[in-house]
Backbone as JSON, one array per atom type, in Angstrom:
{
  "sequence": "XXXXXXXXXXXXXXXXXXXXXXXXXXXXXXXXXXXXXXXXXXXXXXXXXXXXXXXXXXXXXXXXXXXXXXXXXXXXXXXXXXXXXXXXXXXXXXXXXXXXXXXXXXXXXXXXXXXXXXXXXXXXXXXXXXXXXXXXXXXXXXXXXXXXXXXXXXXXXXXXXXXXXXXXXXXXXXXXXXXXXXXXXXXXXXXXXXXXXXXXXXXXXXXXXXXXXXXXXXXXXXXXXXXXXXXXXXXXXXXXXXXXXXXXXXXXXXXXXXXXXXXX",
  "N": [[-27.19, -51.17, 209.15], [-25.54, -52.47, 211.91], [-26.9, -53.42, 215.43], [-26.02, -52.92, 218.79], [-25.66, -54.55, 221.74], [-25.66, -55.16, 225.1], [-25.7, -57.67, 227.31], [-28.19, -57.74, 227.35], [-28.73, -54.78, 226.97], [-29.18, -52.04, 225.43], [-26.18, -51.18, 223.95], [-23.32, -49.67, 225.25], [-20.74, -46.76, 225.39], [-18.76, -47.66, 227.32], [-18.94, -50.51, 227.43], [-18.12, -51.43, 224.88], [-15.89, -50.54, 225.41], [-14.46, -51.82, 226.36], [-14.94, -54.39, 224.91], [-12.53, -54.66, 223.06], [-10.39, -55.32, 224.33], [-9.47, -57.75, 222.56], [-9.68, -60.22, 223.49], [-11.89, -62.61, 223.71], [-14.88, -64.71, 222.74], [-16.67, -65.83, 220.06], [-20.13, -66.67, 218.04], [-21.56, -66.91, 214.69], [-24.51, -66.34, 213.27], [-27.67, -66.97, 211.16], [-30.71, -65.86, 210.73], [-34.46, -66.22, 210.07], [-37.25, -65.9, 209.65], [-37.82, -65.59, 211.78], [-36.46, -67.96, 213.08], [-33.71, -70.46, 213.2], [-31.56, -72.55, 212.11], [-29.66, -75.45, 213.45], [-29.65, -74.5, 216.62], [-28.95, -75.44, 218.46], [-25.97, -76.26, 217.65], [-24.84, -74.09, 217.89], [-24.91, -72.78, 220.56], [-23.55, -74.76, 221.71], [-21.16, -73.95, 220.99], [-20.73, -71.8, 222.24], [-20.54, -72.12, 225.05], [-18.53, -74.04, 225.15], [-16.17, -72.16, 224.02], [-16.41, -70.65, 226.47], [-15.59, -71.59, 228.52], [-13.37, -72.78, 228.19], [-11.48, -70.43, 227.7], [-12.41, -68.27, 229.57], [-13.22, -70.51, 231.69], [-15.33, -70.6, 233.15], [-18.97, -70.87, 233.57], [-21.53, -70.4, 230.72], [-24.63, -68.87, 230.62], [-27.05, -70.38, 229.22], [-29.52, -70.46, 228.83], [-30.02, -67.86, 229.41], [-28.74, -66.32, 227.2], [-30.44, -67.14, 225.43], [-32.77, -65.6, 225.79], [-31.99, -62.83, 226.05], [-30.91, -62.84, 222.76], [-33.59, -63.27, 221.57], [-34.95, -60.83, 222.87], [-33.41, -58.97, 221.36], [-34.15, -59.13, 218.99], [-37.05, -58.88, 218.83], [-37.04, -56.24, 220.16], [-36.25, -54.87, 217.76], [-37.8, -55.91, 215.75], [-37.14, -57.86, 213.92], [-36.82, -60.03, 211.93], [-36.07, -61.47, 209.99], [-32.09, -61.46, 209.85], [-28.7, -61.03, 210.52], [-27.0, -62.74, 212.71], [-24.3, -62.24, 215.84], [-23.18, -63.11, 218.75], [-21.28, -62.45, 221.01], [-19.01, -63.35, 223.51], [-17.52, -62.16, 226.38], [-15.46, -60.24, 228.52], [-16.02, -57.75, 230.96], [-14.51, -57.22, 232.6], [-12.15, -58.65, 232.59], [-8.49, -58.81, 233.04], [-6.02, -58.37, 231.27], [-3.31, -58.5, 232.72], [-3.63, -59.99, 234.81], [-4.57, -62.48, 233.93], [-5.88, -64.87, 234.82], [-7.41, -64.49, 237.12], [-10.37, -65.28, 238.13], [-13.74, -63.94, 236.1], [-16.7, -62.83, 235.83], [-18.83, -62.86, 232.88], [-19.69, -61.56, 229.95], [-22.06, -60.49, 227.49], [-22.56, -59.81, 224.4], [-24.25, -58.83, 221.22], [-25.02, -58.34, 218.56], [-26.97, -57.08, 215.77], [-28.03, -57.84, 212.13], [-28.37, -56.59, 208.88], [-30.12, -59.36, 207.02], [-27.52, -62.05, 206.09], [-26.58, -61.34, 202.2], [-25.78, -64.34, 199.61], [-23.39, -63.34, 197.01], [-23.78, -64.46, 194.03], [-21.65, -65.63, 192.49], [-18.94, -67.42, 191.2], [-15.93, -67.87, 193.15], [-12.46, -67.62, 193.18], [-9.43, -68.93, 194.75], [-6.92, -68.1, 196.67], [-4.09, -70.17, 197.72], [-2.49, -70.23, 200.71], [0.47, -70.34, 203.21], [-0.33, -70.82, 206.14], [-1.62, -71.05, 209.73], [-4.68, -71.02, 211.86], [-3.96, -69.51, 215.29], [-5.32, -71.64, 218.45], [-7.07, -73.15, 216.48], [-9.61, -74.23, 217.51], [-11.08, -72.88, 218.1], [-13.83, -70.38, 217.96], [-12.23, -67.46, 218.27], [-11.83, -64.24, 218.59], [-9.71, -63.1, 217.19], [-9.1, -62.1, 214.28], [-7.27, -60.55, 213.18], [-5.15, -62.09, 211.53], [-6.5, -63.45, 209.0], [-8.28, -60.95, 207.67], [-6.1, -59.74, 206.99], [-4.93, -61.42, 205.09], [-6.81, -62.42, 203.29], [-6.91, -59.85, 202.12], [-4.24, -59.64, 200.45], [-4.94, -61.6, 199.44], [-6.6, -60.57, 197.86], [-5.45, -58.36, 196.04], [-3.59, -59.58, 194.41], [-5.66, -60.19, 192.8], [-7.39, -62.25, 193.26], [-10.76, -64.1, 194.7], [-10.31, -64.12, 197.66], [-8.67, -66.22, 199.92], [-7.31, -68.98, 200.97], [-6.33, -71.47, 203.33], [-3.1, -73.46, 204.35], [-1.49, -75.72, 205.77], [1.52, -76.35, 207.97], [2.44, -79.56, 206.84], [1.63, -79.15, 204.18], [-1.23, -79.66, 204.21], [-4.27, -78.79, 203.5], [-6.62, -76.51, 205.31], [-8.78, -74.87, 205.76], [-10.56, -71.64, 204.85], [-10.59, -68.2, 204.74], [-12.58, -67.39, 206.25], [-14.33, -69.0, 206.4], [-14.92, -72.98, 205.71], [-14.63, -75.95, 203.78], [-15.59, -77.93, 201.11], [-14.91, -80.69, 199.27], [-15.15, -82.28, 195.79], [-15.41, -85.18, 193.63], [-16.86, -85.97, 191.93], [-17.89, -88.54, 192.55], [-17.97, -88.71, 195.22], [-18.41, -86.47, 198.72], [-16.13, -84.59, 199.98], [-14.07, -83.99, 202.86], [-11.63, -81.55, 204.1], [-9.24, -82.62, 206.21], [-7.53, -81.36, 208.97], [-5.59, -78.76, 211.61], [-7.83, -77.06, 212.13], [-10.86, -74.69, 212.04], [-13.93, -76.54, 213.01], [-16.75, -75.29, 211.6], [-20.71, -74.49, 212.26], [-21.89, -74.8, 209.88], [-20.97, -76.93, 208.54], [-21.06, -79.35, 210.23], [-23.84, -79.33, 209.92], [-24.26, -79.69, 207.45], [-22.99, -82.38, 206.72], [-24.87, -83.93, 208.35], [-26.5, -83.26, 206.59], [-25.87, -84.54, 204.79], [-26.26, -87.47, 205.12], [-28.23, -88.12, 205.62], [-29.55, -87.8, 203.36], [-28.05, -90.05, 202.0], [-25.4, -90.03, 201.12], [-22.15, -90.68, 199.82], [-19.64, -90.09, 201.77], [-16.47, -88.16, 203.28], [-13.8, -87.58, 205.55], [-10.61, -86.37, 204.96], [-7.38, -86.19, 205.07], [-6.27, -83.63, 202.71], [-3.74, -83.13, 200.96], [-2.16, -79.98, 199.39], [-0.88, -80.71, 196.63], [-2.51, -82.79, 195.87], [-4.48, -81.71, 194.63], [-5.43, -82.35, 192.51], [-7.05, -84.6, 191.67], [-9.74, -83.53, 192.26], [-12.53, -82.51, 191.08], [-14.49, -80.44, 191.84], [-15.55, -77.74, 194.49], [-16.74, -76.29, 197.52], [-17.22, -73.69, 199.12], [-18.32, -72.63, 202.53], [-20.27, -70.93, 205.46], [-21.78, -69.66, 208.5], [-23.35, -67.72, 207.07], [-24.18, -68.35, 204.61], [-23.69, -70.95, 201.25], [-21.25, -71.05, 198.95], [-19.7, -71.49, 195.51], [-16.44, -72.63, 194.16], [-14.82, -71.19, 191.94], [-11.75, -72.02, 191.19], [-8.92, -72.86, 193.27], [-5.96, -72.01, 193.16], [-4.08, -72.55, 190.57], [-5.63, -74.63, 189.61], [-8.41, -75.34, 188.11], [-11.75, -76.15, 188.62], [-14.06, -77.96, 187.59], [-17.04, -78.77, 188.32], [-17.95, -77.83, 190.45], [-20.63, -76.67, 190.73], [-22.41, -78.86, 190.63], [-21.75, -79.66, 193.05], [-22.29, -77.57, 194.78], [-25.21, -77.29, 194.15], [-26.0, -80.28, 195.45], [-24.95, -79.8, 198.08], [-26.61, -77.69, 199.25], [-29.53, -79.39, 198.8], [-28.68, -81.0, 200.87], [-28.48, -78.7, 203.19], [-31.14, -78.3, 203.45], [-32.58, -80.43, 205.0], [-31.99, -79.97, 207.02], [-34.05, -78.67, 210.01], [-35.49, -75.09, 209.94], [-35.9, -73.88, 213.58], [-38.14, -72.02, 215.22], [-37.14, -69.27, 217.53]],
  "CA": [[-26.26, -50.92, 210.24], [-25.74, -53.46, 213.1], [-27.2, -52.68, 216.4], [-25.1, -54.2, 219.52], [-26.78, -55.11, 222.65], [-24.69, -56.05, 225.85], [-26.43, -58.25, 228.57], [-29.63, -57.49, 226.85], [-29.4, -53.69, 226.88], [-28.44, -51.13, 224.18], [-23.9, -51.57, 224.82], [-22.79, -47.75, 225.39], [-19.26, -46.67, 225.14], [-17.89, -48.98, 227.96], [-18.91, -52.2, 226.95], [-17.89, -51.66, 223.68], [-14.59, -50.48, 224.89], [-13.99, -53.24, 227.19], [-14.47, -55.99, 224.02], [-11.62, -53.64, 222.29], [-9.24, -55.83, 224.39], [-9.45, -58.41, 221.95], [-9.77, -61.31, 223.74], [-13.29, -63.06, 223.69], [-15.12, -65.27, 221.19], [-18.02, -65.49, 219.05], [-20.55, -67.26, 216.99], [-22.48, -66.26, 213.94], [-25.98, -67.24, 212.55], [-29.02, -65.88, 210.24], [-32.07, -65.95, 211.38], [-35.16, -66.41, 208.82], [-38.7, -65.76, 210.07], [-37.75, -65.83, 213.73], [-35.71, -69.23, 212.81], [-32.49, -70.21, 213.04], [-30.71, -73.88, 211.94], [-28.73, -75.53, 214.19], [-28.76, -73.36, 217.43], [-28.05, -76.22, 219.43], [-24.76, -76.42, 217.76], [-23.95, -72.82, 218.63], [-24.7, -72.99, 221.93], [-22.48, -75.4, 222.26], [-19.79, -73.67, 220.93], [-20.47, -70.85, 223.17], [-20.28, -72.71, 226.03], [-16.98, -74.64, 224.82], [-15.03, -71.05, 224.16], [-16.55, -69.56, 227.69], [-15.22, -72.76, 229.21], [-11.74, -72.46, 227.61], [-10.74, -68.87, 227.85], [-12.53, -67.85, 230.85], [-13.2, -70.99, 232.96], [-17.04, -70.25, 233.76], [-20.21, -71.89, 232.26], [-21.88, -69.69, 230.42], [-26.03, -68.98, 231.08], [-27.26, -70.31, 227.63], [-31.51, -69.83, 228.85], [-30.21, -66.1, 229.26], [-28.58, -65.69, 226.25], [-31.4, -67.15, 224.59], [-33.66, -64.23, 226.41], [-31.3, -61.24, 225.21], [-31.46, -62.57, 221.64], [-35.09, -63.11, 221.3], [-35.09, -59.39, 223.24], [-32.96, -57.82, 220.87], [-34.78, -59.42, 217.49], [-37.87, -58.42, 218.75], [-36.74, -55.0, 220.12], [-35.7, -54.67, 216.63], [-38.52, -55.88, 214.51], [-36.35, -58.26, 212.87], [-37.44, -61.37, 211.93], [-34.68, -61.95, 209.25], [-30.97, -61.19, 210.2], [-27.74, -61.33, 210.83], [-26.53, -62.25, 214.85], [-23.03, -62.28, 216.41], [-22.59, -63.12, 219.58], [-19.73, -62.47, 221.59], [-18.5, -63.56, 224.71], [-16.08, -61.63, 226.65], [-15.46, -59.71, 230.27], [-15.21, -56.33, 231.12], [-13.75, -57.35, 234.26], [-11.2, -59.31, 232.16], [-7.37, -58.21, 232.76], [-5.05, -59.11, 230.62], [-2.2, -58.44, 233.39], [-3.71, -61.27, 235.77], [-5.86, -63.21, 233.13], [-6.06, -66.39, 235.48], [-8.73, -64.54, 237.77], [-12.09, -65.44, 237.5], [-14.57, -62.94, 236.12], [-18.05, -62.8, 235.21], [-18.41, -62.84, 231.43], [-20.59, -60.41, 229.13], [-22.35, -61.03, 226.4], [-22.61, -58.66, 223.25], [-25.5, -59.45, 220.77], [-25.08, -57.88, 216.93], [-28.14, -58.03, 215.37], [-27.3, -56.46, 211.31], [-28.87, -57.27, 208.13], [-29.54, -60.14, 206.89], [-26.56, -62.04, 204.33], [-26.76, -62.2, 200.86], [-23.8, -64.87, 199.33], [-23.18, -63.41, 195.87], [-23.74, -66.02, 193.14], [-20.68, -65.76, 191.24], [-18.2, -68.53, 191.85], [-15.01, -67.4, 193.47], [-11.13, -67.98, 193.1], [-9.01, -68.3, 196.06], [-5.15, -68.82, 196.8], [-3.34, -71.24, 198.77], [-1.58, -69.4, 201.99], [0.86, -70.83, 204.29], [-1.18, -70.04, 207.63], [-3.05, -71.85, 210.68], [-5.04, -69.95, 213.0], [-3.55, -69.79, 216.22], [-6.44, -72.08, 218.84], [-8.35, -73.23, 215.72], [-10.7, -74.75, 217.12], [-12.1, -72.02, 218.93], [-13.92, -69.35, 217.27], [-11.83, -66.33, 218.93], [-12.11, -62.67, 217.95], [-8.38, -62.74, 216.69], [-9.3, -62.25, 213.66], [-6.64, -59.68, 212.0], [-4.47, -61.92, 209.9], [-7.81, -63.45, 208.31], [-8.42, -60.43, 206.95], [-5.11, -58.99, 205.98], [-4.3, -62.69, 204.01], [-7.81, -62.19, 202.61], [-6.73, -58.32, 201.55], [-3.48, -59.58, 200.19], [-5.21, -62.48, 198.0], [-7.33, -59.3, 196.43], [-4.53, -57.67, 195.71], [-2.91, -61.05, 193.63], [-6.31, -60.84, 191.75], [-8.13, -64.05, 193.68], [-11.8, -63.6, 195.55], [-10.26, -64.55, 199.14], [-7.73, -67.21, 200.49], [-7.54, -70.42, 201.0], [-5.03, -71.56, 204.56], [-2.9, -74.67, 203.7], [-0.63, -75.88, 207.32], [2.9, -76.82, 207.37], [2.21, -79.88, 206.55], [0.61, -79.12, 202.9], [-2.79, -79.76, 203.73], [-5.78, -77.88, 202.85], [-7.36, -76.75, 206.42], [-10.25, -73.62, 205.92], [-10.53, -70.48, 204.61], [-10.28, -67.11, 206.23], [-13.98, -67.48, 207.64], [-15.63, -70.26, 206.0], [-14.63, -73.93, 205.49], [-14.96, -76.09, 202.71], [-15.9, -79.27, 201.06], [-14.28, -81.03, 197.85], [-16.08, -83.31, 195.61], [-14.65, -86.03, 193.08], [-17.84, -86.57, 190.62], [-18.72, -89.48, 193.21], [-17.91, -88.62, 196.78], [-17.69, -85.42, 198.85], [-14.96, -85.08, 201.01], [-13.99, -82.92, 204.27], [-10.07, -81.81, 204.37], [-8.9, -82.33, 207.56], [-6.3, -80.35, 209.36], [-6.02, -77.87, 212.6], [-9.15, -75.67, 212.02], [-12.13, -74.23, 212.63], [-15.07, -76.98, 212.43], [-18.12, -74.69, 211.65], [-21.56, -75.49, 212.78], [-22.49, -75.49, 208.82], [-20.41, -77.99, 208.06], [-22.05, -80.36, 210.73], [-25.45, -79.73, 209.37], [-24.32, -80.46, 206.37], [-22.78, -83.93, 206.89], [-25.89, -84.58, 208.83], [-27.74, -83.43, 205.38], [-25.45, -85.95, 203.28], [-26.17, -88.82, 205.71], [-30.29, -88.05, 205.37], [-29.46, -88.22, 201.49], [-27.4, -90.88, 201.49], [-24.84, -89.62, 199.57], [-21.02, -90.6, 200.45], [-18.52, -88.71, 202.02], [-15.32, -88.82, 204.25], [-13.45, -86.81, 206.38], [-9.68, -86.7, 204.37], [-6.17, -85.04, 205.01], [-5.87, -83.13, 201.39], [-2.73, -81.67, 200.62], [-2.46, -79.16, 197.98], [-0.42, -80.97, 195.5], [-3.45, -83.94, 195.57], [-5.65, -81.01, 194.68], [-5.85, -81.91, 190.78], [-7.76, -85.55, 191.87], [-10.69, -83.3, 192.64], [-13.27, -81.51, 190.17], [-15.73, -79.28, 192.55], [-15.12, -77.39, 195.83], [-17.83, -75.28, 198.06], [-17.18, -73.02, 200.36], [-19.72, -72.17, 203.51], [-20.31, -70.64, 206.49], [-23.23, -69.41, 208.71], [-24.09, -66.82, 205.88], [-24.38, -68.98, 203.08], [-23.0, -71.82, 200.38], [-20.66, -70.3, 197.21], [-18.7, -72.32, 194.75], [-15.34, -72.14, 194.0], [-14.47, -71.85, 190.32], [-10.64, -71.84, 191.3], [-8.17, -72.9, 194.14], [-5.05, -71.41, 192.54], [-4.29, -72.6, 189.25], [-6.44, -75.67, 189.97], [-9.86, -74.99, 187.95], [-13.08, -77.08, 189.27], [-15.06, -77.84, 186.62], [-18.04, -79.06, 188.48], [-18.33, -77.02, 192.17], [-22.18, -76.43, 190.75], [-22.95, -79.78, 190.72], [-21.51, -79.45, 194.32], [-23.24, -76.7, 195.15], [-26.63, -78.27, 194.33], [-26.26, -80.96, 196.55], [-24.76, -79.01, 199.34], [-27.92, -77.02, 199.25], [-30.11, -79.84, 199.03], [-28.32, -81.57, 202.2], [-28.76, -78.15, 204.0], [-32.42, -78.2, 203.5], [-32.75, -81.17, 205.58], [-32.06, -79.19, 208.42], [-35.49, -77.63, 209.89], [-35.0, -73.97, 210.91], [-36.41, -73.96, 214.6], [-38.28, -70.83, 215.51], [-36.63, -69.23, 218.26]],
  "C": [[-26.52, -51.91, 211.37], [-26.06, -52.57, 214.43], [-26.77, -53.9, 217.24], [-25.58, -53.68, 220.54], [-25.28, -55.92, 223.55], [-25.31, -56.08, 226.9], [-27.93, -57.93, 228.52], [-30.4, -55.88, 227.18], [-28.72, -53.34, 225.39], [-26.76, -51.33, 224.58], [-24.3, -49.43, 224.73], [-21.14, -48.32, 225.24], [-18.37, -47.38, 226.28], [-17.65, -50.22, 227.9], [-18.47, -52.22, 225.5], [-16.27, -51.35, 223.6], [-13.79, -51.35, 225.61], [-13.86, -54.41, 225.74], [-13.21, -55.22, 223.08], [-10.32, -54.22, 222.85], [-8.78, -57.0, 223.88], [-9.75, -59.9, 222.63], [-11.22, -61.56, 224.22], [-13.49, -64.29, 222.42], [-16.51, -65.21, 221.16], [-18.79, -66.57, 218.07], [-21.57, -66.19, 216.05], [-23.72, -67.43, 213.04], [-26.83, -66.24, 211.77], [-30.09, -66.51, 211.03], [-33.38, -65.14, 210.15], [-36.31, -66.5, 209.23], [-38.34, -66.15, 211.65], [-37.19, -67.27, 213.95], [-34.59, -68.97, 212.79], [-32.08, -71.86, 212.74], [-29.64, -74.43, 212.99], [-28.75, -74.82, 215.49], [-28.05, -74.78, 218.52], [-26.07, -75.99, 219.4], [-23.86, -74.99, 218.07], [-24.0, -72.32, 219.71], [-23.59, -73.82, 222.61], [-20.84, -75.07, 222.15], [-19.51, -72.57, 221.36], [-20.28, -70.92, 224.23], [-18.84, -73.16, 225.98], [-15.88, -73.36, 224.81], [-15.52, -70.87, 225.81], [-15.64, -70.55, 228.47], [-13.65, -72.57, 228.96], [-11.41, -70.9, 227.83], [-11.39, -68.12, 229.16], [-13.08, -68.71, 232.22], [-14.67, -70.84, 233.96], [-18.14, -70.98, 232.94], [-20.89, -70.52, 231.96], [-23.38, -69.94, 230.6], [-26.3, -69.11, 230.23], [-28.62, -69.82, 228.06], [-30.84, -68.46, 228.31], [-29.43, -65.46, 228.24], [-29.7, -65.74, 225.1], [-32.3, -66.24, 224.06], [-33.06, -63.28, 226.01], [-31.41, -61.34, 223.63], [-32.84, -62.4, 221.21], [-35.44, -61.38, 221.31], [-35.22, -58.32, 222.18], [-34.02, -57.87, 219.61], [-36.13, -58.45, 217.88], [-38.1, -56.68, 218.95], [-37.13, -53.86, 218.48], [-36.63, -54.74, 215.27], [-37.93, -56.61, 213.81], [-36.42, -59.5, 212.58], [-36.46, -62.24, 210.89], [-33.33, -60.78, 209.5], [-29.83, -61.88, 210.01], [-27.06, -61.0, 212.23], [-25.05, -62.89, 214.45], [-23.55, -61.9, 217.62], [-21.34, -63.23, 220.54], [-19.66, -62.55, 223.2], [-16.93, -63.43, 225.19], [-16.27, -60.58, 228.17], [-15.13, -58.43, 230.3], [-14.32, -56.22, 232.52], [-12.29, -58.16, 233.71], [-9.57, -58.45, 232.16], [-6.4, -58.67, 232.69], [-3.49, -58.97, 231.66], [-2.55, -59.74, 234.84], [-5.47, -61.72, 235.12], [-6.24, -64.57, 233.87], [-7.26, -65.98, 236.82], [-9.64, -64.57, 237.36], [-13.09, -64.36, 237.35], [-15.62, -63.46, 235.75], [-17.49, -62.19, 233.67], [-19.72, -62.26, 230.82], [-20.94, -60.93, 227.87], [-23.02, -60.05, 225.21], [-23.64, -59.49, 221.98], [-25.36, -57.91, 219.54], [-26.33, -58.31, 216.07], [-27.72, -56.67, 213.58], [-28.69, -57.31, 209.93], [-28.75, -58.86, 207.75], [-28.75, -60.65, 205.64], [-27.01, -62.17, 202.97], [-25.46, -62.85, 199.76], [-24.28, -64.12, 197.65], [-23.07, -64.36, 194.75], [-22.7, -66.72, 192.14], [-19.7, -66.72, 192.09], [-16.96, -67.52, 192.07], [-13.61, -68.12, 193.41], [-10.75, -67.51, 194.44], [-7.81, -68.91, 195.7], [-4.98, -68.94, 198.39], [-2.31, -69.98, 199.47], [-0.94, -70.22, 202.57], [0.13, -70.31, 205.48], [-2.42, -71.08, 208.51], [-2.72, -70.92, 211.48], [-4.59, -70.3, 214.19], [-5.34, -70.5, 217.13], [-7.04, -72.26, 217.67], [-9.57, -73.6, 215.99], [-11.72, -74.25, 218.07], [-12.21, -70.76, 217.93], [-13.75, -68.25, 217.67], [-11.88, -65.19, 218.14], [-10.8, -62.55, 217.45], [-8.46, -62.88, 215.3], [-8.3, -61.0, 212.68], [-6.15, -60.48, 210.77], [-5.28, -62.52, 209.32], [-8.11, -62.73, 207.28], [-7.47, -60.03, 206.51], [-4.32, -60.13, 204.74], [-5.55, -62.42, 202.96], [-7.21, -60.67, 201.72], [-5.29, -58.85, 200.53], [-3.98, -60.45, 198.83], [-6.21, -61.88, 197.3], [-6.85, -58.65, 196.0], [-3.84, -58.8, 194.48], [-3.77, -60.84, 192.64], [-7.82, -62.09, 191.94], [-9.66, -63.39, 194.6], [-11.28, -63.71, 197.73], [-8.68, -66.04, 198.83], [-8.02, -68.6, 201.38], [-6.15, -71.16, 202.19], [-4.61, -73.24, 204.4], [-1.32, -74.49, 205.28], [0.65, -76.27, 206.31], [3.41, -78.02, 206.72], [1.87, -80.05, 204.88], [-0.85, -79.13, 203.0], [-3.78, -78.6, 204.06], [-6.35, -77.66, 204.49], [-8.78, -75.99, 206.18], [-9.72, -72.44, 205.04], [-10.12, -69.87, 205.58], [-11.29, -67.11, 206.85], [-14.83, -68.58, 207.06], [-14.72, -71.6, 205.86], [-14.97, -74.49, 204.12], [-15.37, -77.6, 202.28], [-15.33, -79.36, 199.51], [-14.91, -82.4, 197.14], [-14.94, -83.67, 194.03], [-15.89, -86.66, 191.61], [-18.9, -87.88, 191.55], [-19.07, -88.93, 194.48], [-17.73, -87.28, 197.11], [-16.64, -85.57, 199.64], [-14.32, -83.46, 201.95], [-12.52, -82.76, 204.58], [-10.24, -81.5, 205.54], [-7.37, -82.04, 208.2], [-6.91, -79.3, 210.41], [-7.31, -76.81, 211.68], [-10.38, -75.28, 212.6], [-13.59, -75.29, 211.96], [-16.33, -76.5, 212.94], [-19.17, -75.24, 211.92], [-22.16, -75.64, 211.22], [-22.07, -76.43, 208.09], [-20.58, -79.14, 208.82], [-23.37, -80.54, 210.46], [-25.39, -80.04, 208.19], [-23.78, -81.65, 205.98], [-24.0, -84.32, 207.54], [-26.99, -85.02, 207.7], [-27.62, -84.6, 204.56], [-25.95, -87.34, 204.04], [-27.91, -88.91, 205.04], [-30.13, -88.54, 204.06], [-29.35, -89.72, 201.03], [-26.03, -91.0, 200.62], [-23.49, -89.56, 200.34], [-20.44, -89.87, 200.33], [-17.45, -88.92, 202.99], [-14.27, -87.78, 204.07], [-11.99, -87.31, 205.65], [-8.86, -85.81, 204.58], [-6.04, -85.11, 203.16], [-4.52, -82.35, 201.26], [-3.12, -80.86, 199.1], [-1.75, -79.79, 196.84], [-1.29, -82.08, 195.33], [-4.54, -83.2, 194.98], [-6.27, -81.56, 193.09], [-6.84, -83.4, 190.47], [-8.96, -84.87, 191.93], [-11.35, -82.45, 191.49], [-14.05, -80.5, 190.69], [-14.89, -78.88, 193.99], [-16.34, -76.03, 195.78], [-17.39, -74.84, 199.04], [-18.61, -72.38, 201.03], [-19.52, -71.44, 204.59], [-21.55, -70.63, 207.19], [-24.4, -68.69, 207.54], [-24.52, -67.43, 204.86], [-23.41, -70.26, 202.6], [-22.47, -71.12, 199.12], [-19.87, -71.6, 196.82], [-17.42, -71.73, 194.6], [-14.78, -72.56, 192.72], [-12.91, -72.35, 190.47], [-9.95, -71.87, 192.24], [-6.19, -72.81, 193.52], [-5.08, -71.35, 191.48], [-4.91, -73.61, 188.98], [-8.01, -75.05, 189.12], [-10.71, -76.09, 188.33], [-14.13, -76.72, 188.59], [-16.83, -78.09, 187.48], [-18.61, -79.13, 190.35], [-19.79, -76.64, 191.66], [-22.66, -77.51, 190.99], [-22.85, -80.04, 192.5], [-22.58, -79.02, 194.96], [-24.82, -76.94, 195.62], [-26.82, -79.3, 195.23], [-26.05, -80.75, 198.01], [-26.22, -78.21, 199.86], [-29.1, -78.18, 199.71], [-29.85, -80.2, 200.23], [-28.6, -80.49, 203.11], [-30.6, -78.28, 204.49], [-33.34, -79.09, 204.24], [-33.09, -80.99, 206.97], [-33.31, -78.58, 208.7], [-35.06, -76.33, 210.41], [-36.35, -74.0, 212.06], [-36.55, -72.53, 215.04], [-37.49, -70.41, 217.22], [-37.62, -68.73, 219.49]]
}
């Protein structure tokens, strides 16, 4: 069960019904012996939403200090955090005043990705703001609910355009036998998909940032999907099979491993 923490206490029933007005945002991470990968880059993208939607800098030291708090509170040395940034002073009938901004702290188990490769289908759909990670997260899941209903593990969001942008919460990478390659299109660029171009550079191992549409999809043999939680393969992007998303996989992995996790 997750335990949620606002401004580095226990939340009670006001702060929890203040983030209930949907508007805020959020990052997510694991945390692995009191480690975490990357936090730089999610600091920075907690700063970047607070900056955009409410116009304030956000106190990163003192969010640092509430997570540490809560982990240790908690005993928890491996996890799963969400942080969220959002105002209880926030009102959506004169959203242009300035408030002080709150900070909510999820501390839950930590993930485990399932090892089985997954099928997903192609959606018409870009997230409104992609390139902020906002709490608007319904149709996400109800495109996700609809492509388990079809049959498919999840969904796959393809713009007006044709091209390939993200999943419903993870991003992805597509590989060719030689090269990997990064579709580009409005979306959400995760912070594990910067540590893992950082991993391929350490390697050596080419790669390049490419608008994919979906009818170019049958040039490609592998595809990985990621997030904070983990790396999965993808046996299937519609009727598209990808013979060789393990071979992916494996090197995605290796390139993460490059990364050091930095105790917190």
């Amino acid at each position: 069960m997750t335990v949620l923490f606002c401004n580095g206490q226990l939340a009670d029933a006001g702060a929890l019904s203040a983030a209930l007005v949907n508007y805020g945002h959020f990052t997510s991470l694991q945390v692995r012996d009191h480690a975490v990968q990357g936090w730089a880059l999610h600091q920075a993208r907690l700063q970047q939403g607070t900056h955009e939607l409410f116009a304030v800098e956000l106190d990163a030291p003192q969010v640092l200090t509430w997570l540490r708090q809560a982990l240790l509170q908690l005993d928890a040395g491996d996890a799963s955090v969400r942080i969220t940034v959002f105002s209880r002073q926030f009102d959506f009938r004169n959203p242009l005043r300035t408030v002080p901004v709150d900070v909510l702290i999820g501390i839950g188990a930590p993930a485990q990705i399932p090892p089985q490769a997954h099928t997903v289908l192609p959606v018409p759909y870009q997230r409104e703001l992609a390139h902020i990670k906002h709490v608007g997260t319904f149709p996400l899941f109800q495109l996700r609910r609809q492509a388990l209903q079809q049959g498919f593990d999840d969904a796959l969001f393809v713009d007006a355009q044709g091209r390939i942008s993200e999943g419903t919460t993870w991003n992805l990478a597509l590989w060719d036998g030689v090269q990997v390659y990064w579709p580009q299109a409005p979306a959400l660029r995760g912070s594990a998909e910067r540590l893992l171009m950082e991993g391929l550079d350490v390697l050596g191992q080419p790669q390049l940032p490419l608008e994919v549409r979906l009818s170019e999809l049958s040039r490609f043999s592998g595809a990985v999907a990621f997030n904070a939680s983990g790396i999965w393969p993808l046996a299937a992007i519609g009727e598209q099979r990808l013979q060789q998303s393990q071979a992916l996989l494996d090197l995605l992995r290796t390139a993460l491993a490059q990364t050091p996790w930095v105790r917190l």
